[in-house]
Amino acid sequence: MKLENLARCDIKLLVALQVLLEEESVSRAAERLHVTQSAMSKMLTRLSDLFGEELFFRGTQGIRATERALELQTPLSELLEQLGRLVSPPEFVVSDCDRTFRISLLDNVAARLCPPLLARLADEAPKVNIEMKPWGKTSFDDMANGQLDLALNVVEIDKANFYQQVLKEIDLCVLMNVRHPLANKKRLSLDEYVSYPYIKIIVPEFNENHVKDAPILFKHGLSRRVAFETSNMHTAMSCLTNTDYLMLGGSAMSAQALAEQGLTSALLPEEIEFPPFNYKMIWHQRQNKPAEHQWFRSLVLRELMALAQK
C-alpha cells in the first residue's frame, strides 16, 4: 500500500477495532477507550468504510465479529504491539548505559569534579565513557550537532534551542599569592589595583576582546596592564602562585580552596563595579529529553553539590 493511502488511516480506529474484538461490546469498548457509546458507534461505521465491509454484527449479547474481522485480529494485534514499541521510549537502565558523554568544563572545575565523577561512574555505570572537549568558538554548534553533550561555563547564552541551569552567581575579585605585598588587604584601592601586572584567563565567547574596567580606570588617568594571557587555568594559577602578578577571578572559590593553592583574594576597588556572572550548566534541546542525558546531568549536579559542601 502506498503511504498516501495510509495517510487516511486513523490509528485510533485500529485501536478501537482491537478493543471491539476483545470486548465484543460497544459499551465496554467505549468505557475502555474513555469515549461515549455514540462516539464508539461512529467508529464502527468508519471502520466499515475503511475496510469496505461490515466487521461486526449484532448478536444476542453484544456484537460478534465477522470472518473478515477475525482474520484481522492476529495481524492487528501484532501491528499494534510493534507500534507500541516504536512510540514508547526504550527503558533506560543506568548499569547498562554504554555511551560516551562529551563534556566541556573549565579547567579548575574539571580538576575537582572529574575524580569523584569517574569514581561514581565506575560504581553506577561502568560502561559509560567521558570525553573532555575544550570550549571554543564552535562549541554551541557542536552541541547543536550532537558533538558536545554538556558544558559547565560562564558564557552568555543568546541562542535559540539551548537550555541552562544556573549553578552559582559569581562576583569578581582580585586573586594573588599569599606572599603578595597586597595579600593582607581586604579591599584594594584604585592605585593598588593597577600597581601590579595581571594574568588574564581567556574564556572563548566570554572575555576574549574586552576589559570592562578600562573606561573607569581611564576616567582616573589609570590603566591596568595585562602581562600574560592564557586559556589554561592551571597555567594561570601556577604563574599566580609563583609571581607577584594579580588576576581577576571568581568569588566562587572558598578561602580554604584558595589557601590550598597558596592564594588569597581581595575585593575590587569601590570605584569598579563588574556585573556578576552566572556559572551554569548548558545543553542543547536535542539532549534535553533522552533519559540518559537527564540521568547524566543529575549525576554531574549531585557531584557538584557534594563538592560545594566540602
PDB file of C-alpha atoms in Angstrom:
ATOM      1  CA  MET A   1       0.000   0.000   0.000  1.00  0.00           C
ATOM      2  CA  LYS A   2       1.210   3.498  -0.808  1.00  0.00           C
ATOM      3  CA  LEU A   3       1.986   5.831   2.072  1.00  0.00           C
ATOM      4  CA  GLU A   4      -0.507   8.293   0.597  1.00  0.00           C
ATOM      5  CA  ASN A   5      -3.273   5.739   1.143  1.00  0.00           C
ATOM      6  CA  LEU A   6      -2.097   5.010   4.677  1.00  0.00           C
ATOM      7  CA  ALA A   7      -2.368   8.693   5.485  1.00  0.00           C
ATOM      8  CA  ARG A   8      -6.159   8.418   5.582  1.00  0.00           C
ATOM      9  CA  CYS A   9      -5.983   5.621   8.140  1.00  0.00           C
ATOM     10  CA  ASP A  10      -6.570   6.852  11.697  1.00  0.00           C
ATOM     11  CA  ILE A  11      -4.570   4.784  14.199  1.00  0.00           C
ATOM     12  CA  LYS A  12      -7.338   5.357  16.733  1.00  0.00           C
ATOM     13  CA  LEU A  13      -9.640   3.320  14.512  1.00  0.00           C
ATOM     14  CA  LEU A  14      -7.236   0.370  14.606  1.00  0.00           C
ATOM     15  CA  VAL A  15      -7.069   0.617  18.401  1.00  0.00           C
ATOM     16  CA  ALA A  16     -10.858   0.737  18.524  1.00  0.00           C
ATOM     17  CA  LEU A  17     -11.044  -2.356  16.307  1.00  0.00           C
ATOM     18  CA  GLN A  18      -8.713  -4.264  18.612  1.00  0.00           C
ATOM     19  CA  VAL A  19     -10.730  -3.312  21.702  1.00  0.00           C
ATOM     20  CA  LEU A  20     -14.026  -4.211  19.996  1.00  0.00           C
ATOM     21  CA  LEU A  21     -12.623  -7.621  19.057  1.00  0.00           C
ATOM     22  CA  GLU A  22     -11.562  -8.180  22.657  1.00  0.00           C
ATOM     23  CA  GLU A  23     -14.699  -6.891  24.381  1.00  0.00           C
ATOM     24  CA  GLU A  24     -17.426  -7.863  21.856  1.00  0.00           C
ATOM     25  CA  SER A  25     -19.417  -4.980  23.315  1.00  0.00           C
ATOM     26  CA  VAL A  26     -19.754  -1.381  22.168  1.00  0.00           C
ATOM     27  CA  SER A  27     -20.434  -0.137  25.696  1.00  0.00           C
ATOM     28  CA  ARG A  28     -17.458  -1.932  27.261  1.00  0.00           C
ATOM     29  CA  ALA A  29     -15.174  -0.845  24.402  1.00  0.00           C
ATOM     30  CA  ALA A  30     -16.334   2.768  24.868  1.00  0.00           C
ATOM     31  CA  GLU A  31     -15.616   2.529  28.584  1.00  0.00           C
ATOM     32  CA  ARG A  32     -12.075   1.214  27.988  1.00  0.00           C
ATOM     33  CA  LEU A  33     -11.280   3.964  25.500  1.00  0.00           C
ATOM     34  CA  HIS A  34     -12.950   6.665  27.637  1.00  0.00           C
ATOM     35  CA  VAL A  35     -15.370   7.723  24.905  1.00  0.00           C
ATOM     36  CA  THR A  36     -19.163   7.779  24.672  1.00  0.00           C
ATOM     37  CA  GLN A  37     -21.148   4.915  23.175  1.00  0.00           C
ATOM     38  CA  SER A  38     -22.225   7.287  20.412  1.00  0.00           C
ATOM     39  CA  ALA A  39     -18.587   8.009  19.552  1.00  0.00           C
ATOM     40  CA  MET A  40     -17.832   4.284  19.606  1.00  0.00           C
ATOM     41  CA  SER A  41     -20.724   3.577  17.238  1.00  0.00           C
ATOM     42  CA  LYS A  42     -19.380   6.210  14.843  1.00  0.00           C
ATOM     43  CA  MET A  43     -16.012   4.455  14.939  1.00  0.00           C
ATOM     44  CA  LEU A  44     -17.764   1.214  13.930  1.00  0.00           C
ATOM     45  CA  THR A  45     -19.189   2.997  10.900  1.00  0.00           C
ATOM     46  CA  ARG A  46     -15.790   4.482  10.000  1.00  0.00           C
ATOM     47  CA  LEU A  47     -14.189   1.013  10.328  1.00  0.00           C
ATOM     48  CA  SER A  48     -16.706  -0.362   7.848  1.00  0.00           C
ATOM     49  CA  ASP A  49     -15.848   2.457   5.441  1.00  0.00           C
ATOM     50  CA  LEU A  50     -12.109   1.894   5.909  1.00  0.00           C
ATOM     51  CA  PHE A  51     -12.210  -1.842   5.220  1.00  0.00           C
ATOM     52  CA  GLY A  52     -15.033  -1.708   2.681  1.00  0.00           C
ATOM     53  CA  GLU A  53     -17.315  -4.131   4.551  1.00  0.00           C
ATOM     54  CA  GLU A  54     -19.055  -4.705   7.871  1.00  0.00           C
ATOM     55  CA  LEU A  55     -16.707  -6.058  10.554  1.00  0.00           C
ATOM     56  CA  PHE A  56     -19.342  -6.742  13.261  1.00  0.00           C
ATOM     57  CA  PHE A  57     -22.974  -7.735  13.512  1.00  0.00           C
ATOM     58  CA  ARG A  58     -25.291  -7.610  16.461  1.00  0.00           C
ATOM     59  CA  GLY A  59     -25.703 -10.809  18.452  1.00  0.00           C
ATOM     60  CA  THR A  60     -27.945 -11.754  21.334  1.00  0.00           C
ATOM     61  CA  GLN A  61     -25.319 -10.459  23.770  1.00  0.00           C
ATOM     62  CA  GLY A  62     -23.325  -7.588  22.347  1.00  0.00           C
ATOM     63  CA  ILE A  63     -21.643  -7.691  18.937  1.00  0.00           C
ATOM     64  CA  ARG A  64     -19.989 -10.508  17.042  1.00  0.00           C
ATOM     65  CA  ALA A  65     -17.018 -10.301  14.697  1.00  0.00           C
ATOM     66  CA  THR A  66     -17.378 -11.226  11.043  1.00  0.00           C
ATOM     67  CA  GLU A  67     -14.952 -13.644   9.392  1.00  0.00           C
ATOM     68  CA  ARG A  68     -13.078 -10.668   7.933  1.00  0.00           C
ATOM     69  CA  ALA A  69     -12.680  -9.116  11.386  1.00  0.00           C
ATOM     70  CA  LEU A  70     -11.436 -12.407  12.836  1.00  0.00           C
ATOM     71  CA  GLU A  71      -8.875 -12.650  10.020  1.00  0.00           C
ATOM     72  CA  LEU A  72      -7.616  -9.203  11.005  1.00  0.00           C
ATOM     73  CA  GLN A  73      -7.305  -9.982  14.718  1.00  0.00           C
ATOM     74  CA  THR A  74      -3.841 -11.608  14.753  1.00  0.00           C
ATOM     75  CA  PRO A  75      -2.022  -9.249  12.343  1.00  0.00           C
ATOM     76  CA  LEU A  76      -3.747  -6.261  14.006  1.00  0.00           C
ATOM     77  CA  SER A  77      -2.596  -7.333  17.460  1.00  0.00           C
ATOM     78  CA  GLU A  78       0.981  -7.790  16.210  1.00  0.00           C
ATOM     79  CA  LEU A  79       0.913  -4.431  14.415  1.00  0.00           C
ATOM     80  CA  LEU A  80      -0.311  -2.531  17.475  1.00  0.00           C
ATOM     81  CA  GLU A  81       2.296  -4.219  19.639  1.00  0.00           C
ATOM     82  CA  GLN A  82       5.012  -3.119  17.199  1.00  0.00           C
ATOM     83  CA  LEU A  83       3.606   0.412  17.107  1.00  0.00           C
ATOM     84  CA  GLY A  84       3.596   0.473  20.894  1.00  0.00           C
ATOM     85  CA  ARG A  85       7.286  -0.418  20.988  1.00  0.00           C
ATOM     86  CA  LEU A  86       8.005   2.153  18.273  1.00  0.00           C
ATOM     87  CA  VAL A  87       6.446   5.102  20.103  1.00  0.00           C
ATOM     88  CA  SER A  88       7.466   4.084  23.617  1.00  0.00           C
ATOM     89  CA  PRO A  89      10.867   5.322  24.834  1.00  0.00           C
ATOM     90  CA  PRO A  90      13.275   2.475  25.488  1.00  0.00           C
ATOM     91  CA  GLU A  91      13.743   1.617  29.131  1.00  0.00           C
ATOM     92  CA  PHE A  92      16.880   3.247  30.473  1.00  0.00           C
ATOM     93  CA  VAL A  93      18.985   1.096  32.781  1.00  0.00           C
ATOM     94  CA  VAL A  94      21.909   3.010  34.268  1.00  0.00           C
ATOM     95  CA  SER A  95      24.146  -0.025  34.693  1.00  0.00           C
ATOM     96  CA  ASP A  96      23.657  -0.945  31.014  1.00  0.00           C
ATOM     97  CA  CYS A  97      24.386   2.511  29.613  1.00  0.00           C
ATOM     98  CA  ASP A  98      27.425   2.231  27.332  1.00  0.00           C
ATOM     99  CA  ARG A  99      27.524   5.593  25.596  1.00  0.00           C
ATOM    100  CA  THR A 100      30.229   8.271  25.564  1.00  0.00           C
ATOM    101  CA  PHE A 101      29.333  11.665  27.030  1.00  0.00           C
ATOM    102  CA  ARG A 102      31.273  14.567  25.570  1.00  0.00           C
ATOM    103  CA  ILE A 103      31.579  17.399  28.067  1.00  0.00           C
ATOM    104  CA  SER A 104      33.322  20.752  28.340  1.00  0.00           C
ATOM    105  CA  LEU A 105      34.474  22.043  31.733  1.00  0.00           C
ATOM    106  CA  LEU A 106      36.583  24.941  32.862  1.00  0.00           C
ATOM    107  CA  ASP A 107      39.989  23.623  33.909  1.00  0.00           C
ATOM    108  CA  ASN A 108      39.700  24.416  37.605  1.00  0.00           C
ATOM    109  CA  VAL A 109      36.283  22.736  37.773  1.00  0.00           C
ATOM    110  CA  ALA A 110      37.452  19.693  35.820  1.00  0.00           C
ATOM    111  CA  ALA A 111      40.337  19.122  38.247  1.00  0.00           C
ATOM    112  CA  ARG A 112      37.938  18.929  41.187  1.00  0.00           C
ATOM    113  CA  LEU A 113      34.885  17.360  39.529  1.00  0.00           C
ATOM    114  CA  CYS A 114      36.323  14.616  37.344  1.00  0.00           C
ATOM    115  CA  PRO A 115      37.896  12.374  40.045  1.00  0.00           C
ATOM    116  CA  PRO A 116      34.673  11.914  42.079  1.00  0.00           C
ATOM    117  CA  LEU A 117      32.578  11.808  38.908  1.00  0.00           C
ATOM    118  CA  LEU A 118      34.649   8.969  37.457  1.00  0.00           C
ATOM    119  CA  ALA A 119      34.527   7.128  40.774  1.00  0.00           C
ATOM    120  CA  ARG A 120      30.749   7.411  40.783  1.00  0.00           C
ATOM    121  CA  LEU A 121      30.515   6.203  37.181  1.00  0.00           C
ATOM    122  CA  ALA A 122      32.735   3.220  37.921  1.00  0.00           C
ATOM    123  CA  ASP A 123      30.253   2.221  40.610  1.00  0.00           C
ATOM    124  CA  GLU A 124      26.916   3.048  38.954  1.00  0.00           C
ATOM    125  CA  ALA A 125      27.570   2.954  35.203  1.00  0.00           C
ATOM    126  CA  PRO A 126      30.869   1.185  34.487  1.00  0.00           C
ATOM    127  CA  LYS A 127      30.280   1.119  30.711  1.00  0.00           C
ATOM    128  CA  VAL A 128      29.985   4.905  30.365  1.00  0.00           C
ATOM    129  CA  ASN A 129      32.900   6.822  28.838  1.00  0.00           C
ATOM    130  CA  ILE A 130      33.734  10.511  29.237  1.00  0.00           C
ATOM    131  CA  GLU A 131      35.400  12.625  26.568  1.00  0.00           C
ATOM    132  CA  MET A 132      36.616  16.051  27.641  1.00  0.00           C
ATOM    133  CA  LYS A 133      36.474  18.778  24.993  1.00  0.00           C
ATOM    134  CA  PRO A 134      37.750  22.359  25.308  1.00  0.00           C
ATOM    135  CA  TRP A 135      35.259  25.192  24.987  1.00  0.00           C
ATOM    136  CA  GLY A 136      35.736  27.158  21.775  1.00  0.00           C
ATOM    137  CA  LYS A 137      34.031  29.302  19.175  1.00  0.00           C
ATOM    138  CA  THR A 138      32.301  26.256  17.624  1.00  0.00           C
ATOM    139  CA  SER A 139      31.082  24.708  20.883  1.00  0.00           C
ATOM    140  CA  PHE A 140      27.487  25.910  20.522  1.00  0.00           C
ATOM    141  CA  ASP A 141      27.415  24.433  17.005  1.00  0.00           C
ATOM    142  CA  ASP A 142      28.961  21.228  18.356  1.00  0.00           C
ATOM    143  CA  MET A 143      26.110  20.963  20.859  1.00  0.00           C
ATOM    144  CA  ALA A 144      23.508  21.527  18.159  1.00  0.00           C
ATOM    145  CA  ASN A 145      25.168  18.830  16.007  1.00  0.00           C
ATOM    146  CA  GLY A 146      25.433  16.297  18.838  1.00  0.00           C
ATOM    147  CA  GLN A 147      29.228  16.536  19.090  1.00  0.00           C
ATOM    148  CA  LEU A 148      29.091  18.035  22.593  1.00  0.00           C
ATOM    149  CA  ASP A 149      26.577  16.912  25.205  1.00  0.00           C
ATOM    150  CA  LEU A 150      27.087  19.190  28.178  1.00  0.00           C
ATOM    151  CA  ALA A 151      29.083  22.249  29.209  1.00  0.00           C
ATOM    152  CA  LEU A 152      29.780  23.957  32.508  1.00  0.00           C
ATOM    153  CA  ASN A 153      30.769  27.504  31.707  1.00  0.00           C
ATOM    154  CA  VAL A 154      30.177  31.216  32.298  1.00  0.00           C
ATOM    155  CA  VAL A 155      29.404  32.177  28.684  1.00  0.00           C
ATOM    156  CA  GLU A 156      26.204  34.068  27.956  1.00  0.00           C
ATOM    157  CA  ILE A 157      23.532  32.217  26.007  1.00  0.00           C
ATOM    158  CA  ASP A 158      21.699  34.247  23.373  1.00  0.00           C
ATOM    159  CA  LYS A 159      20.890  31.392  21.003  1.00  0.00           C
ATOM    160  CA  ALA A 160      17.636  29.525  20.456  1.00  0.00           C
ATOM    161  CA  ASN A 161      17.138  25.890  21.447  1.00  0.00           C
ATOM    162  CA  PHE A 162      19.606  25.914  24.339  1.00  0.00           C
ATOM    163  CA  TYR A 163      18.875  25.197  27.983  1.00  0.00           C
ATOM    164  CA  GLN A 164      20.767  26.348  31.031  1.00  0.00           C
ATOM    165  CA  GLN A 165      20.696  25.709  34.744  1.00  0.00           C
ATOM    166  CA  VAL A 166      22.367  28.390  36.827  1.00  0.00           C
ATOM    167  CA  LEU A 167      24.649  26.828  39.412  1.00  0.00           C
ATOM    168  CA  LYS A 168      26.035  29.911  41.103  1.00  0.00           C
ATOM    169  CA  GLU A 169      26.116  33.680  40.748  1.00  0.00           C
ATOM    170  CA  ILE A 170      29.707  34.846  40.830  1.00  0.00           C
ATOM    171  CA  ASP A 171      31.226  38.217  41.664  1.00  0.00           C
ATOM    172  CA  LEU A 172      34.696  39.154  40.503  1.00  0.00           C
ATOM    173  CA  CYS A 173      37.557  39.634  42.928  1.00  0.00           C
ATOM    174  CA  VAL A 174      41.333  40.043  42.695  1.00  0.00           C
ATOM    175  CA  LEU A 175      43.407  36.889  43.218  1.00  0.00           C
ATOM    176  CA  MET A 176      47.058  36.828  44.298  1.00  0.00           C
ATOM    177  CA  ASN A 177      49.506  34.561  46.079  1.00  0.00           C
ATOM    178  CA  VAL A 178      49.558  34.586  49.887  1.00  0.00           C
ATOM    179  CA  ARG A 179      53.047  36.207  49.919  1.00  0.00           C
ATOM    180  CA  HIS A 180      51.992  39.101  47.727  1.00  0.00           C
ATOM    181  CA  PRO A 181      52.598  42.614  49.152  1.00  0.00           C
ATOM    182  CA  LEU A 182      48.828  43.227  48.933  1.00  0.00           C
ATOM    183  CA  ALA A 183      47.816  39.883  50.443  1.00  0.00           C
ATOM    184  CA  ASN A 184      46.653  41.408  53.731  1.00  0.00           C
ATOM    185  CA  LYS A 185      44.295  43.851  52.015  1.00  0.00           C
ATOM    186  CA  LYS A 186      40.568  43.181  52.282  1.00  0.00           C
ATOM    187  CA  ARG A 187      39.790  45.650  49.501  1.00  0.00           C
ATOM    188  CA  LEU A 188      42.218  47.245  47.050  1.00  0.00           C
ATOM    189  CA  SER A 189      42.405  50.935  46.283  1.00  0.00           C
ATOM    190  CA  LEU A 190      42.465  52.057  42.658  1.00  0.00           C
ATOM    191  CA  ASP A 191      46.203  52.727  42.836  1.00  0.00           C
ATOM    192  CA  GLU A 192      46.858  49.300  44.352  1.00  0.00           C
ATOM    193  CA  TYR A 193      44.588  47.707  41.751  1.00  0.00           C
ATOM    194  CA  VAL A 194      46.784  48.928  38.882  1.00  0.00           C
ATOM    195  CA  SER A 195      50.167  48.723  40.629  1.00  0.00           C
ATOM    196  CA  TYR A 196      50.971  45.156  39.505  1.00  0.00           C
ATOM    197  CA  PRO A 197      50.710  43.354  36.145  1.00  0.00           C
ATOM    198  CA  TYR A 198      47.838  40.965  35.535  1.00  0.00           C
ATOM    199  CA  ILE A 199      47.282  37.454  34.307  1.00  0.00           C
ATOM    200  CA  LYS A 200      44.171  37.074  32.167  1.00  0.00           C
ATOM    201  CA  ILE A 201      42.360  33.795  31.590  1.00  0.00           C
ATOM    202  CA  ILE A 202      40.710  33.743  28.189  1.00  0.00           C
ATOM    203  CA  VAL A 203      37.259  32.117  28.018  1.00  0.00           C
ATOM    204  CA  PRO A 204      36.136  31.958  24.357  1.00  0.00           C
ATOM    205  CA  GLU A 205      32.946  33.948  23.689  1.00  0.00           C
ATOM    206  CA  PHE A 206      33.093  35.445  27.196  1.00  0.00           C
ATOM    207  CA  ASN A 207      36.061  37.769  27.738  1.00  0.00           C
ATOM    208  CA  GLU A 208      38.311  37.486  24.696  1.00  0.00           C
ATOM    209  CA  ASN A 209      38.245  41.053  23.493  1.00  0.00           C
ATOM    210  CA  HIS A 210      37.114  43.296  26.321  1.00  0.00           C
ATOM    211  CA  VAL A 211      38.402  44.829  29.532  1.00  0.00           C
ATOM    212  CA  LYS A 212      35.323  46.159  31.279  1.00  0.00           C
ATOM    213  CA  ASP A 213      37.205  48.221  33.841  1.00  0.00           C
ATOM    214  CA  ALA A 214      39.168  50.221  31.226  1.00  0.00           C
ATOM    215  CA  PRO A 215      36.658  53.122  30.918  1.00  0.00           C
ATOM    216  CA  ILE A 216      36.530  53.552  34.701  1.00  0.00           C
ATOM    217  CA  LEU A 217      40.311  53.497  35.022  1.00  0.00           C
ATOM    218  CA  PHE A 218      40.641  55.912  32.094  1.00  0.00           C
ATOM    219  CA  LYS A 219      38.495  58.474  33.927  1.00  0.00           C
ATOM    220  CA  HIS A 220      41.028  58.381  36.756  1.00  0.00           C
ATOM    221  CA  GLY A 221      44.013  58.574  34.446  1.00  0.00           C
ATOM    222  CA  LEU A 222      44.935  54.945  35.128  1.00  0.00           C
ATOM    223  CA  SER A 223      45.267  51.711  33.173  1.00  0.00           C
ATOM    224  CA  ARG A 224      45.743  48.074  34.026  1.00  0.00           C
ATOM    225  CA  ARG A 225      48.487  46.106  32.314  1.00  0.00           C
ATOM    226  CA  VAL A 226      47.692  42.556  31.241  1.00  0.00           C
ATOM    227  CA  ALA A 227      51.120  40.933  31.013  1.00  0.00           C
ATOM    228  CA  PHE A 228      50.120  37.329  30.386  1.00  0.00           C
ATOM    229  CA  GLU A 229      47.071  35.795  28.680  1.00  0.00           C
ATOM    230  CA  THR A 230      46.190  32.109  28.646  1.00  0.00           C
ATOM    231  CA  SER A 231      43.167  29.881  28.271  1.00  0.00           C
ATOM    232  CA  ASN A 232      44.694  27.306  30.620  1.00  0.00           C
ATOM    233  CA  MET A 233      43.562  27.743  34.210  1.00  0.00           C
ATOM    234  CA  HIS A 234      46.309  25.529  35.658  1.00  0.00           C
ATOM    235  CA  THR A 235      48.992  27.558  33.914  1.00  0.00           C
ATOM    236  CA  ALA A 236      47.453  30.787  35.187  1.00  0.00           C
ATOM    237  CA  MET A 237      47.214  29.521  38.756  1.00  0.00           C
ATOM    238  CA  SER A 238      50.768  28.221  38.711  1.00  0.00           C
ATOM    239  CA  CYS A 239      52.068  31.569  37.468  1.00  0.00           C
ATOM    240  CA  LEU A 240      49.978  33.412  40.027  1.00  0.00           C
ATOM    241  CA  THR A 241      51.342  31.286  42.865  1.00  0.00           C
ATOM    242  CA  ASN A 242      54.926  31.955  41.909  1.00  0.00           C
ATOM    243  CA  THR A 243      54.846  35.675  40.975  1.00  0.00           C
ATOM    244  CA  ASP A 244      53.524  38.985  42.236  1.00  0.00           C
ATOM    245  CA  TYR A 245      51.061  39.181  39.366  1.00  0.00           C
ATOM    246  CA  LEU A 246      47.361  39.730  40.059  1.00  0.00           C
ATOM    247  CA  MET A 247      44.397  38.056  38.388  1.00  0.00           C
ATOM    248  CA  LEU A 248      40.692  38.737  38.190  1.00  0.00           C
ATOM    249  CA  GLY A 249      38.841  35.635  39.302  1.00  0.00           C
ATOM    250  CA  GLY A 250      35.520  34.437  40.570  1.00  0.00           C
ATOM    251  CA  SER A 251      34.450  34.660  44.181  1.00  0.00           C
ATOM    252  CA  ALA A 252      33.019  31.141  43.940  1.00  0.00           C
ATOM    253  CA  MET A 253      36.224  29.600  45.299  1.00  0.00           C
ATOM    254  CA  SER A 254      36.251  29.414  49.096  1.00  0.00           C
ATOM    255  CA  ALA A 255      39.079  30.880  51.173  1.00  0.00           C
ATOM    256  CA  GLN A 256      40.107  27.322  52.044  1.00  0.00           C
ATOM    257  CA  ALA A 257      40.213  26.253  48.382  1.00  0.00           C
ATOM    258  CA  LEU A 258      42.341  29.301  47.562  1.00  0.00           C
ATOM    259  CA  ALA A 259      44.644  28.704  50.525  1.00  0.00           C
ATOM    260  CA  GLU A 260      45.230  25.114  49.387  1.00  0.00           C
ATOM    261  CA  GLN A 261      46.691  26.597  46.194  1.00  0.00           C
ATOM    262  CA  GLY A 262      48.727  29.226  48.040  1.00  0.00           C
ATOM    263  CA  LEU A 263      46.345  32.013  47.020  1.00  0.00           C
ATOM    264  CA  THR A 264      44.151  34.638  48.622  1.00  0.00           C
ATOM    265  CA  SER A 265      41.685  37.236  47.360  1.00  0.00           C
ATOM    266  CA  ALA A 266      40.769  40.890  47.809  1.00  0.00           C
ATOM    267  CA  LEU A 267      37.686  42.906  46.917  1.00  0.00           C
ATOM    268  CA  LEU A 268      37.712  45.185  43.893  1.00  0.00           C
ATOM    269  CA  PRO A 269      38.133  48.925  44.438  1.00  0.00           C
ATOM    270  CA  GLU A 270      34.841  50.601  45.312  1.00  0.00           C
ATOM    271  CA  GLU A 271      35.014  52.628  42.101  1.00  0.00           C
ATOM    272  CA  ILE A 272      34.909  49.469  39.952  1.00  0.00           C
ATOM    273  CA  GLU A 273      31.709  47.517  39.601  1.00  0.00           C
ATOM    274  CA  PHE A 274      31.597  44.430  37.433  1.00  0.00           C
ATOM    275  CA  PRO A 275      28.143  42.898  36.969  1.00  0.00           C
ATOM    276  CA  PRO A 276      28.010  39.395  38.470  1.00  0.00           C
ATOM    277  CA  PHE A 277      28.007  36.491  36.036  1.00  0.00           C
ATOM    278  CA  ASN A 278      26.472  33.067  36.253  1.00  0.00           C
ATOM    279  CA  TYR A 279      28.268  29.772  36.310  1.00  0.00           C
ATOM    280  CA  LYS A 280      25.886  27.434  34.573  1.00  0.00           C
ATOM    281  CA  MET A 281      25.192  24.032  33.088  1.00  0.00           C
ATOM    282  CA  ILE A 282      24.425  24.288  29.353  1.00  0.00           C
ATOM    283  CA  TRP A 283      22.889  21.792  26.948  1.00  0.00           C
ATOM    284  CA  HIS A 284      21.035  21.773  23.624  1.00  0.00           C
ATOM    285  CA  GLN A 285      17.404  20.896  23.023  1.00  0.00           C
ATOM    286  CA  ARG A 286      18.427  17.606  21.396  1.00  0.00           C
ATOM    287  CA  GLN A 287      19.928  16.477  24.721  1.00  0.00           C
ATOM    288  CA  ASN A 288      17.013  17.676  26.844  1.00  0.00           C
ATOM    289  CA  LYS A 289      14.597  14.723  26.764  1.00  0.00           C
ATOM    290  CA  PRO A 290      16.603  11.484  26.371  1.00  0.00           C
ATOM    291  CA  ALA A 291      16.708   9.571  29.650  1.00  0.00           C
ATOM    292  CA  GLU A 292      20.469   9.016  29.552  1.00  0.00           C
ATOM    293  CA  HIS A 293      21.141  12.744  29.271  1.00  0.00           C
ATOM    294  CA  GLN A 294      18.747  13.585  32.095  1.00  0.00           C
ATOM    295  CA  TRP A 295      20.455  10.991  34.284  1.00  0.00           C
ATOM    296  CA  PHE A 296      23.944  12.251  33.416  1.00  0.00           C
ATOM    297  CA  ARG A 297      23.070  15.879  34.152  1.00  0.00           C
ATOM    298  CA  SER A 298      21.598  14.915  37.509  1.00  0.00           C
ATOM    299  CA  LEU A 299      24.736  12.903  38.289  1.00  0.00           C
ATOM    300  CA  VAL A 300      27.010  15.850  37.474  1.00  0.00           C
ATOM    301  CA  LEU A 301      24.804  18.131  39.553  1.00  0.00           C
ATOM    302  CA  ARG A 302      24.956  15.793  42.552  1.00  0.00           C
ATOM    303  CA  GLU A 303      28.736  15.700  42.406  1.00  0.00           C
ATOM    304  CA  LEU A 304      28.910  19.488  42.121  1.00  0.00           C
ATOM    305  CA  MET A 305      26.692  19.860  45.160  1.00  0.00           C
ATOM    306  CA  ALA A 306      28.883  17.439  47.093  1.00  0.00           C
ATOM    307  CA  LEU A 307      31.974  19.480  46.175  1.00  0.00           C
ATOM    308  CA  ALA A 308      30.280  22.700  47.295  1.00  0.00           C
ATOM    309  CA  GLN A 309      29.764  21.234  50.770  1.00  0.00           C
ATOM    310  CA  LYS A 310      33.438  20.409  51.245  1.00  0.00           C
TER     311      LYS A 310
END
